[in-house]
Coordinates of N, CA and C in Angstrom, one line a residue:
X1 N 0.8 -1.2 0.0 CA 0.0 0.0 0.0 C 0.9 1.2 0.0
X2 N 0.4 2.5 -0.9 CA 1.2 3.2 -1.1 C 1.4 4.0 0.3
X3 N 2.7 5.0 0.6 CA 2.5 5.8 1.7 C 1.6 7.2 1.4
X4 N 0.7 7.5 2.3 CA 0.0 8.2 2.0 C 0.1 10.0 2.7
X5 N 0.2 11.0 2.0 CA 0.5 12.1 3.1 C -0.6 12.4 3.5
X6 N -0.5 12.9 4.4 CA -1.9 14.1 5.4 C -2.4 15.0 4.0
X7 N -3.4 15.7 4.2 CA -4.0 16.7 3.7 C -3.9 18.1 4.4
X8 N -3.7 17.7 5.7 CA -3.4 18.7 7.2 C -2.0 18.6 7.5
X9 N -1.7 19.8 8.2 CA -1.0 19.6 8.9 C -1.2 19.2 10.2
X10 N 0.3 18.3 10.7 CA -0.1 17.4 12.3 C -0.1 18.7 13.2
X11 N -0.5 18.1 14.4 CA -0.9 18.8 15.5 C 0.3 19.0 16.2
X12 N 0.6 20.2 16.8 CA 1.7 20.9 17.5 C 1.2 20.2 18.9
X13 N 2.0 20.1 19.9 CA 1.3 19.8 21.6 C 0.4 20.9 21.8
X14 N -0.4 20.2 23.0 CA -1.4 21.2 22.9 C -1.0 22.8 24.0
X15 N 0.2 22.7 24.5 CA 0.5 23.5 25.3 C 1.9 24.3 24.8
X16 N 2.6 25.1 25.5 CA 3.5 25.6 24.4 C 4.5 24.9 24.1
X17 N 5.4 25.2 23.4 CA 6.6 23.9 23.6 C 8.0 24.7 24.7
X18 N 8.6 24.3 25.1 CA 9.1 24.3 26.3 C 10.7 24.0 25.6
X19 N 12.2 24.4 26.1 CA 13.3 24.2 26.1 C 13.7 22.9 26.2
X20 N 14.3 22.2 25.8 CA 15.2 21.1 25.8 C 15.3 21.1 27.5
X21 N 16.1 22.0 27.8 CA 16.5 21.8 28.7 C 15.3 21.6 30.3
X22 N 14.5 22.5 29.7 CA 13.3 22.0 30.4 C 12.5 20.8 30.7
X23 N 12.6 20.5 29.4 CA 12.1 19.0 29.3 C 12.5 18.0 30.1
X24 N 14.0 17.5 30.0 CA 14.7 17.0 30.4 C 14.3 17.2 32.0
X25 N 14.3 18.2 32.6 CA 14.3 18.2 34.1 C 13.0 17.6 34.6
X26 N 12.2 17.7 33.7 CA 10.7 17.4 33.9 C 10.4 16.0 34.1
X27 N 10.8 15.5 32.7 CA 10.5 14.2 32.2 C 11.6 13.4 32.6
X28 N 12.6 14.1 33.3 CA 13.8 12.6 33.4 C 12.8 12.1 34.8
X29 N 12.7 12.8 36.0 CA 11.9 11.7 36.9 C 10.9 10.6 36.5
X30 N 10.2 10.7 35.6 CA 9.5 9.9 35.5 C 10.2 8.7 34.4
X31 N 10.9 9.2 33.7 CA 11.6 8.1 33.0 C 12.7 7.0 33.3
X32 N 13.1 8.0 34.4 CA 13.9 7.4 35.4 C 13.1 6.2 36.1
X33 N 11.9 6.7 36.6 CA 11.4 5.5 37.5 C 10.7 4.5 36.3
X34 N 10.5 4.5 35.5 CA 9.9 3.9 34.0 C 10.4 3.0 34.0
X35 N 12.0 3.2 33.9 CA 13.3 2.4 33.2 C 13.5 1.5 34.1
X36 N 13.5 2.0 35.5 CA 13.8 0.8 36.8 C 13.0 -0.5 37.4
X37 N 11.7 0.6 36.8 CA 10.6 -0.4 36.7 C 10.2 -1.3 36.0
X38 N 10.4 -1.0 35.0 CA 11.0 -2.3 33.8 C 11.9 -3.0 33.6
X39 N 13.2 -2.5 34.0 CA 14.5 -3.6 34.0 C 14.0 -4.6 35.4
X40 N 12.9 -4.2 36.3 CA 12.4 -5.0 37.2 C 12.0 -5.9 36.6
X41 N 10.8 -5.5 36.0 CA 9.8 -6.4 35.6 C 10.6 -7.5 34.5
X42 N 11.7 -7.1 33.9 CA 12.2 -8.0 32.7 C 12.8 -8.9 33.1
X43 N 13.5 -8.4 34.4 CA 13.9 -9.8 35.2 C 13.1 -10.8 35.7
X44 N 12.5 -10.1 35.9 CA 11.1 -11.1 36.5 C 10.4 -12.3 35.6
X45 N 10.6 -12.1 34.0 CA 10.2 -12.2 32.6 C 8.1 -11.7 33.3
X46 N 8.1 -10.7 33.2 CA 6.6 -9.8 33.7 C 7.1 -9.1 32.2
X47 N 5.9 -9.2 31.2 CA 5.4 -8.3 30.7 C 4.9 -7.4 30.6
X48 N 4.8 -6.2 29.8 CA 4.0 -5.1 30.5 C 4.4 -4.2 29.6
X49 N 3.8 -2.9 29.7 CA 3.8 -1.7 28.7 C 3.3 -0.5 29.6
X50 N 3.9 0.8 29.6 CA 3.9 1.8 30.4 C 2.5 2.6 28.9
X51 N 1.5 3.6 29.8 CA 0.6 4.2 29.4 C 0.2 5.6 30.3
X52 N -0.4 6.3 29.3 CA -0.7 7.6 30.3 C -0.3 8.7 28.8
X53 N -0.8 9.6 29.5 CA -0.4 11.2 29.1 C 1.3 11.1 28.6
X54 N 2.2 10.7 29.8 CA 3.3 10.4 29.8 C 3.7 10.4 28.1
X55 N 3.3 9.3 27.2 CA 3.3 8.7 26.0 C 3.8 10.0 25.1
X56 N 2.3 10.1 25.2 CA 2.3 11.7 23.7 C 3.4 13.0 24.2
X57 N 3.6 13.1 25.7 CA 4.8 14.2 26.0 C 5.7 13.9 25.8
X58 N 6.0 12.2 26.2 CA 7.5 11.9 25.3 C 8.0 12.6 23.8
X59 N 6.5 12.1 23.1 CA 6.6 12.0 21.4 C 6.8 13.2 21.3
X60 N 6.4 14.4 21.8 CA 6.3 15.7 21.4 C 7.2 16.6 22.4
X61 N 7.6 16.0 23.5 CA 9.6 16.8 23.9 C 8.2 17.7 24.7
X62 N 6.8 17.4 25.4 CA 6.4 18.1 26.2 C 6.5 18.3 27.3
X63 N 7.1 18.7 28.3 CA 6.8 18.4 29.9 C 5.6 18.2 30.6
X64 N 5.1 18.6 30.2 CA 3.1 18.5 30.9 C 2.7 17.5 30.8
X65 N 2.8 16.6 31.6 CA 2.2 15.3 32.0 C 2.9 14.9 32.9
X66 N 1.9 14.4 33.8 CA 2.2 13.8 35.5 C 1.9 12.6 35.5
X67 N 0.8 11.8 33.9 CA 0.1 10.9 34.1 C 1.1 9.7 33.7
X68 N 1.0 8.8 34.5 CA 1.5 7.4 34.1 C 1.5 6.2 34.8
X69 N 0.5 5.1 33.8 CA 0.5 4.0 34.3 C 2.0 2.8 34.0
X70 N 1.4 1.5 34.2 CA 2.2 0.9 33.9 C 0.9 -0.8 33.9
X71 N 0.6 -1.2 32.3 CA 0.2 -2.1 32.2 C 0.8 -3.6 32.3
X72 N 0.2 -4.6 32.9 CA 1.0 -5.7 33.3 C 0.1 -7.3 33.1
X73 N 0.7 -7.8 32.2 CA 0.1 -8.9 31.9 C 0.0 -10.1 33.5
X74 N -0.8 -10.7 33.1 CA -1.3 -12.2 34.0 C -0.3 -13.2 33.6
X75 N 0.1 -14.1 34.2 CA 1.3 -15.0 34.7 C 0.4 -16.5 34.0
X76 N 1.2 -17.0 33.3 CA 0.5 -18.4 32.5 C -0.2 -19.1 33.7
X77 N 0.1 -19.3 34.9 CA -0.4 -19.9 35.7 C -1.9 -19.2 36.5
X78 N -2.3 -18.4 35.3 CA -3.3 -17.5 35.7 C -3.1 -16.3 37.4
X79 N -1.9 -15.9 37.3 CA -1.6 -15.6 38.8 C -1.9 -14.0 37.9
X80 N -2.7 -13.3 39.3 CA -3.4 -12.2 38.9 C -2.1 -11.0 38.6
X81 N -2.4 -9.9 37.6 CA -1.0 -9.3 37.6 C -0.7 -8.7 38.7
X82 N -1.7 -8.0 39.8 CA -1.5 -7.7 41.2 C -0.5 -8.5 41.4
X83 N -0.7 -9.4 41.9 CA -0.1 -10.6 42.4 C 1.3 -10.8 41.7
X84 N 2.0 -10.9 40.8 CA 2.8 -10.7 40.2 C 3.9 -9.4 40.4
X85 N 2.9 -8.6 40.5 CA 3.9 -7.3 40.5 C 4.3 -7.1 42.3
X86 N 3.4 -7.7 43.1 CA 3.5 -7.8 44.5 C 5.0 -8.6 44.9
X87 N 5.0 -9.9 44.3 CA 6.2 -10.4 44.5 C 7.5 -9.9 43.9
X88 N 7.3 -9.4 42.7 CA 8.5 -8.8 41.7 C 9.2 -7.8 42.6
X89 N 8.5 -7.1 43.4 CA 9.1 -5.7 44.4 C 9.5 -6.5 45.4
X90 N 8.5 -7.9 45.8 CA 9.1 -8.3 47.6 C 10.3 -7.7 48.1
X91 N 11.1 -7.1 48.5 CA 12.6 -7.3 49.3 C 13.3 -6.3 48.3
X92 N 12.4 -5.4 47.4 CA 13.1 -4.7 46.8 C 13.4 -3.5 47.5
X93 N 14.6 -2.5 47.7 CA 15.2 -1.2 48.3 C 14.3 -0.2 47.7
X94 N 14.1 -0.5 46.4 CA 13.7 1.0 45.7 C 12.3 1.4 45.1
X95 N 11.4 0.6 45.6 CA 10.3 -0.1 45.3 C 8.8 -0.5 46.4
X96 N 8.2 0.5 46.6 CA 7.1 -0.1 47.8 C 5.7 0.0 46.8
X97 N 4.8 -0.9 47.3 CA 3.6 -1.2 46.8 C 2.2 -0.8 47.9
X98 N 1.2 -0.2 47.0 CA 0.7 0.1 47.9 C -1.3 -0.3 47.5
X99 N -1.9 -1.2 48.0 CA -3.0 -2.0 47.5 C -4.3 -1.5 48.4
X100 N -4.7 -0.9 47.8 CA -6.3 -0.9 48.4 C -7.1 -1.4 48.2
X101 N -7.4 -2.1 48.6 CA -8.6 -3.4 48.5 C -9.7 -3.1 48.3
X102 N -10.4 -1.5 49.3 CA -11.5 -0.9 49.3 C -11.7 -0.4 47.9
X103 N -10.5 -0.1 46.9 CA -10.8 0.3 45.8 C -10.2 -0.6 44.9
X104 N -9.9 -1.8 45.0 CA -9.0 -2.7 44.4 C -8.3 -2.0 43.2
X105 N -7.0 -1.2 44.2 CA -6.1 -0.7 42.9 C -4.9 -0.6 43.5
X106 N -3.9 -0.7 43.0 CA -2.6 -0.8 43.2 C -1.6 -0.1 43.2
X107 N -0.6 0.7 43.6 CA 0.1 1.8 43.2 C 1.4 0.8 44.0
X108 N 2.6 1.7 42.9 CA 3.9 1.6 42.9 C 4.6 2.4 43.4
X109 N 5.5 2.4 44.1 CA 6.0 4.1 44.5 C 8.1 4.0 44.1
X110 N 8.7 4.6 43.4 CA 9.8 4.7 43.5 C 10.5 5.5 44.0
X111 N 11.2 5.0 45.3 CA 11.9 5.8 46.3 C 13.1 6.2 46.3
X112 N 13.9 6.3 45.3 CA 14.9 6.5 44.8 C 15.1 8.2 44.5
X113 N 13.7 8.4 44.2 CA 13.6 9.7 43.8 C 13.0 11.1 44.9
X114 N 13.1 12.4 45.3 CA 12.4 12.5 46.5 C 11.6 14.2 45.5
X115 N 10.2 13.9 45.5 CA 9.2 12.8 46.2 C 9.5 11.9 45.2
X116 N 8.9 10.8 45.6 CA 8.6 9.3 45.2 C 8.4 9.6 44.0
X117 N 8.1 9.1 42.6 CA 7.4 8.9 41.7 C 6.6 7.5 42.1
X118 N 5.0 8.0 41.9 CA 3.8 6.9 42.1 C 3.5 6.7 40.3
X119 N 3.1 5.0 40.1 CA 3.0 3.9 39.4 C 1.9 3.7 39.3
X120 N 0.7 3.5 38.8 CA -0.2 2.9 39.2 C -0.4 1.6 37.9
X121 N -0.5 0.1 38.9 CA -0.5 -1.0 38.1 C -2.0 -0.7 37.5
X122 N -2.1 -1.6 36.2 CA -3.2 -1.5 35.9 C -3.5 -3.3 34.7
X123 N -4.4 -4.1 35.1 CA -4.5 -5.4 34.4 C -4.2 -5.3 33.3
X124 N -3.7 -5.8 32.3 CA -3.9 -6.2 30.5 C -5.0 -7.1 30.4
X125 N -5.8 -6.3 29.6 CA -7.0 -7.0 29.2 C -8.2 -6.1 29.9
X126 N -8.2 -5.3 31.2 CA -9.1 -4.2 31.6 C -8.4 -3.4 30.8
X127 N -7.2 -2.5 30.8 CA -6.8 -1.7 30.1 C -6.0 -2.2 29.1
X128 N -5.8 -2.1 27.5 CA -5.1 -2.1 26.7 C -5.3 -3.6 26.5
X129 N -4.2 -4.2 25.6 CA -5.1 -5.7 25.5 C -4.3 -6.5 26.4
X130 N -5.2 -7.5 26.1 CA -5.2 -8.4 27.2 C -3.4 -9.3 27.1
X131 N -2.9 -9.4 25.8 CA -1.2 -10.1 25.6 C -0.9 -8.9 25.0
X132 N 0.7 -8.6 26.1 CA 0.9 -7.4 25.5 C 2.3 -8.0 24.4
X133 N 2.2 -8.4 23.3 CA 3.3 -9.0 22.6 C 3.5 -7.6 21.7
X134 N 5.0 -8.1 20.8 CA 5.1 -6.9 19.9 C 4.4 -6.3 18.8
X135 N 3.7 -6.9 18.4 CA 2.3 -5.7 17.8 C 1.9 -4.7 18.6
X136 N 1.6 -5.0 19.6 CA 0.9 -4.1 20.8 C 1.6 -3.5 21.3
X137 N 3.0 -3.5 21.2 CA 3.9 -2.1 22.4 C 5.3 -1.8 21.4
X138 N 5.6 -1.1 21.9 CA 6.4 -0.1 20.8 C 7.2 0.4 22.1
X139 N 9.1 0.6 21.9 CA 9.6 1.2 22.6 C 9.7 3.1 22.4
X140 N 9.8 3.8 23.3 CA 10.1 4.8 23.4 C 11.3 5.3 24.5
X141 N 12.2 6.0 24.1 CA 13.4 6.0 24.9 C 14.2 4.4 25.6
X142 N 14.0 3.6 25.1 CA 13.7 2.5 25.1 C 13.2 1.5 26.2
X143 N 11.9 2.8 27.0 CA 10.8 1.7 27.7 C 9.6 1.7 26.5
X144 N 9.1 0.6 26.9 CA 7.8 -0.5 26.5 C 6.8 0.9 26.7
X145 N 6.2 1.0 25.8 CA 4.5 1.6 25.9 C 3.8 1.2 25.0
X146 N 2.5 0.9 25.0 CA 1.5 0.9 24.1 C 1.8 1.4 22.6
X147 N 1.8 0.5 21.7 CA 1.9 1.2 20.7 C 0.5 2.1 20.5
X148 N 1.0 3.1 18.8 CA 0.0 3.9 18.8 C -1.4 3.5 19.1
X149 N -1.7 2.7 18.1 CA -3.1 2.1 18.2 C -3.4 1.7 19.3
X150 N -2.8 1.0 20.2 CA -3.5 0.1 21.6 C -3.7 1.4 22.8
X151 N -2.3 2.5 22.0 CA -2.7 3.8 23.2 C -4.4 4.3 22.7
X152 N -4.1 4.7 21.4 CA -5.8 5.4 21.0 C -6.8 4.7 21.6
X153 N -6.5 3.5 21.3 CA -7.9 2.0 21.6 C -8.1 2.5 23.2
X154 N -7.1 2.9 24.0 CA -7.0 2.6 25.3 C -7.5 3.6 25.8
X155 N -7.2 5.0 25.6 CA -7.5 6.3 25.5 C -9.2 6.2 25.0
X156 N -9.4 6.0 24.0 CA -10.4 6.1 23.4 C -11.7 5.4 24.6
X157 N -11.2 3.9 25.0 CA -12.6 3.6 25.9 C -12.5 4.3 26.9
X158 N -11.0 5.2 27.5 CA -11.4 5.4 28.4 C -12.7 6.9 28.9
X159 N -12.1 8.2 27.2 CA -13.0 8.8 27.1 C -14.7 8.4 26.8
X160 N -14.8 7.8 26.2 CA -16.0 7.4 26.1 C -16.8 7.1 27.3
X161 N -16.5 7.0 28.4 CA -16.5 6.4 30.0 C -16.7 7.9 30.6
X162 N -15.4 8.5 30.4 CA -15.3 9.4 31.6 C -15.3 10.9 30.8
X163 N -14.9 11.0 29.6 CA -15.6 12.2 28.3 C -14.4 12.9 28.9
X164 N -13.0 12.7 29.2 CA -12.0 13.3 29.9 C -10.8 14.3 29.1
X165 N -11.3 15.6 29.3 CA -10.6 16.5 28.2 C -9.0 15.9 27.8
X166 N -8.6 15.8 29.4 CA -7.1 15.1 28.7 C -7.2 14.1 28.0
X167 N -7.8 12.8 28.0 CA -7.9 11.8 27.3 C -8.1 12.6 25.7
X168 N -9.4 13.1 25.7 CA -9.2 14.0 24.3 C -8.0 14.6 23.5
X169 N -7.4 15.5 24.6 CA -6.1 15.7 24.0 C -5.1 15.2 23.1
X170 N -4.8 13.7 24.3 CA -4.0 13.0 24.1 C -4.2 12.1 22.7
X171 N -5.6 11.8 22.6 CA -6.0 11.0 21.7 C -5.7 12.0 20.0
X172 N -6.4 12.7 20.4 CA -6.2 13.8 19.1 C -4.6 14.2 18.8
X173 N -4.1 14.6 19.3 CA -2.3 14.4 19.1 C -2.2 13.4 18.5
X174 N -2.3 12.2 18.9 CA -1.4 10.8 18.6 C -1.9 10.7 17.4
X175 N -3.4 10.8 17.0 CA -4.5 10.5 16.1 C -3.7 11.8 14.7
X176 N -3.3 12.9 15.2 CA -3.0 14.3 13.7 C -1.5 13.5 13.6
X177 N -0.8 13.2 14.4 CA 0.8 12.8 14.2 C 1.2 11.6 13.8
X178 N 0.1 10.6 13.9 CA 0.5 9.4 13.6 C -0.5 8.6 13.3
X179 N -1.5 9.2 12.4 CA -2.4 8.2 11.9 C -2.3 7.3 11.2
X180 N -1.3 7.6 10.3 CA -0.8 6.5 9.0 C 0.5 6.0 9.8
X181 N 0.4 5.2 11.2 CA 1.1 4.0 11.6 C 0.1 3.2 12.4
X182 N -1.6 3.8 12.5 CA -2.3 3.4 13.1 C -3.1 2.3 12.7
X183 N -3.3 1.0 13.4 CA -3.8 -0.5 12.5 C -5.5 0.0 13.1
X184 N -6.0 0.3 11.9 CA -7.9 0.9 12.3 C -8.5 -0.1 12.7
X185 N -7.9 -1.7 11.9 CA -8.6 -2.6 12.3 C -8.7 -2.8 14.3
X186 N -7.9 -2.2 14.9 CA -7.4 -1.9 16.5 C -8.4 -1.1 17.0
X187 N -9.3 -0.2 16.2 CA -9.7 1.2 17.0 C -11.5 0.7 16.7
X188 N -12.1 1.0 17.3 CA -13.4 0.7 17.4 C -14.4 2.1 16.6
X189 N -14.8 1.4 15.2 CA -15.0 2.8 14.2 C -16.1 3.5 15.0
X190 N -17.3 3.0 15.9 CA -18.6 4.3 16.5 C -17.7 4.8 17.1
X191 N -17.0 4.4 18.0 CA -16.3 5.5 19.4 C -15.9 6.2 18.6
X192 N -14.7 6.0 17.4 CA -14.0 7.3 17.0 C -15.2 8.0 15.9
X193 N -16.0 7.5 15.5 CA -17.2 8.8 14.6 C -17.6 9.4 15.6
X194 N -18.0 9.2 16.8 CA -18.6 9.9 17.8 C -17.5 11.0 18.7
X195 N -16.2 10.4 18.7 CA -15.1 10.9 19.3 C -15.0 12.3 18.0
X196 N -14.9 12.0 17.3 CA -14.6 13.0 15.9 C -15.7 14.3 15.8
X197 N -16.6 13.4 16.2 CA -17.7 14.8 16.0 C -18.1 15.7 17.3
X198 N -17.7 15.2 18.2 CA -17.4 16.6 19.4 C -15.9 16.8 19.5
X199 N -15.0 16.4 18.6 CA -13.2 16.8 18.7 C -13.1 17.1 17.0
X200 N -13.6 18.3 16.9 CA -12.9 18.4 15.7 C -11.8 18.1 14.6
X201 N -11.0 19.1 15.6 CA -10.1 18.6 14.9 C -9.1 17.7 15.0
X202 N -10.1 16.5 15.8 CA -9.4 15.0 15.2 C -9.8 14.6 13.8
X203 N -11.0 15.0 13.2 CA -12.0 14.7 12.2 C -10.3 14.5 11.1
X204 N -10.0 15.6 10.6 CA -9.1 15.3 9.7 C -8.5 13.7 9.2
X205 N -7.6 13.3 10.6 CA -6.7 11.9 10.9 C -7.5 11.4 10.6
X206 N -8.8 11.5 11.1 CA -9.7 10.0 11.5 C -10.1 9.7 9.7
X207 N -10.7 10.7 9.0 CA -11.1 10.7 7.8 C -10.1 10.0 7.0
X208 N -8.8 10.5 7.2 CA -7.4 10.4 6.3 C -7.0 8.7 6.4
X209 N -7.5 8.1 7.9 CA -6.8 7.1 8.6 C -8.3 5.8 7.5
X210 N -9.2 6.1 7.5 CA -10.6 5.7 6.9 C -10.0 5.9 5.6
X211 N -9.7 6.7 4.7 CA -9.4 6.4 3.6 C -8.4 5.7 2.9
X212 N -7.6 5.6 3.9 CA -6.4 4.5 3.9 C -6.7 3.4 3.7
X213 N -7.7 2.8 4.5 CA -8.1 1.6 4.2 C -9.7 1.6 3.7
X214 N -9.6 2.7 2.5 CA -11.0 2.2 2.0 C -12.5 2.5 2.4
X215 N -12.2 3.4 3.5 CA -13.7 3.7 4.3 C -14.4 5.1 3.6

């Protein structure tokens, strides 16, 4: 299939763009605890793929983003990924977990850093899909995240749920910058017709991404 250009131009971040040097101070904490938390998990052989806002500030050198998860596959022996990521930290220095049952949700905290940078675990298969193999995750700075599509897919249920301006943001960025690396067959076509017509100007990508394959 031929490569296809935009008709548009892509979308700038949505906030201003900021110094190198800025960036850098911003985003090293969090990439910092990213990286540690994945050379964890890799020892562990734990799967998994980092998500959030985080993603698209990478891609676009933005500092503005605080958000970031960290998705984590289930253990062949069906052991819950809670569970999994619980043992992976046991006895670890740099690394405390912290589990609310009342809300059954999980958070990470890396203490290496002051303050902490907080993790929050999140299932594969509730968020993003269920095997996170290499179709589905794409390195950046060379941690694991969602590739494009499984981010939009992921983003996208989540606005549909909670109609969450950042989620919009985020989605629409990824959606003007990188629609033609996006597998449509991944993105669920009502959410994004419906997503498109109160986000304008995502309409462009989405149209451009649909005639790519024919729609």
């Amino acid at each position: 299939m031929a490569h296809l250009k935009p008709s548009f131009p892509p979308l700038q971040p949505s906030t201003p763009s900021h110094p190198s040097a800025l960036f850098d101070m911003e985003c090293h904490r969090l990439v910092q605890a990213a990286t540690a938390l994945s050379l964890l998990f890799q020892g562990q052989g734990i799967r998994h793929a980092f998500y959030g806002s985080i993603f698209p500030a990478l891609l676009a050198k933005n500092p503005a983003s605080d958000e970031i998860f960290c998705i984590v596959e289930g253990g062949q022996s069906q052991a819950h990924p809670f569970r999994r990521v619980r043992d992976a930290i046991a006895g670890s220095e740099d690394f405390t977990v912290t589990h609310s049952t009342w809300t059954n949700r999980l958070h990470v905290s890396y203490r290496r850093l002051i303050p902490a940078i907080d993790i929050e675990i999140l299932p594969a298969g509730e968020t993003g899909p269920r095997v996170l193999d290499n179709p589905a995750v794409m390195k950046v700075m060379g941690i694991p995240f969602l590739s494009y599509s499984e981010f939009i897919r992921a983003k996208l249920k989540s606005w549909m749920i909670r109609g969450s301006e950042r989620d919009a943001l985020d989605i629409t960025f990824v959606l003007a910058n990188y629609w033609d690396r996006i597998d449509m067959n991944r993105i669920p076509d009502q959410d994004m017709n419906v997503f498109a017509s109160r986000n304008p100007t995502a309409a462009p990508a989405w149209g451009a991404l649909r005639k790519k394959y024919g729609m």
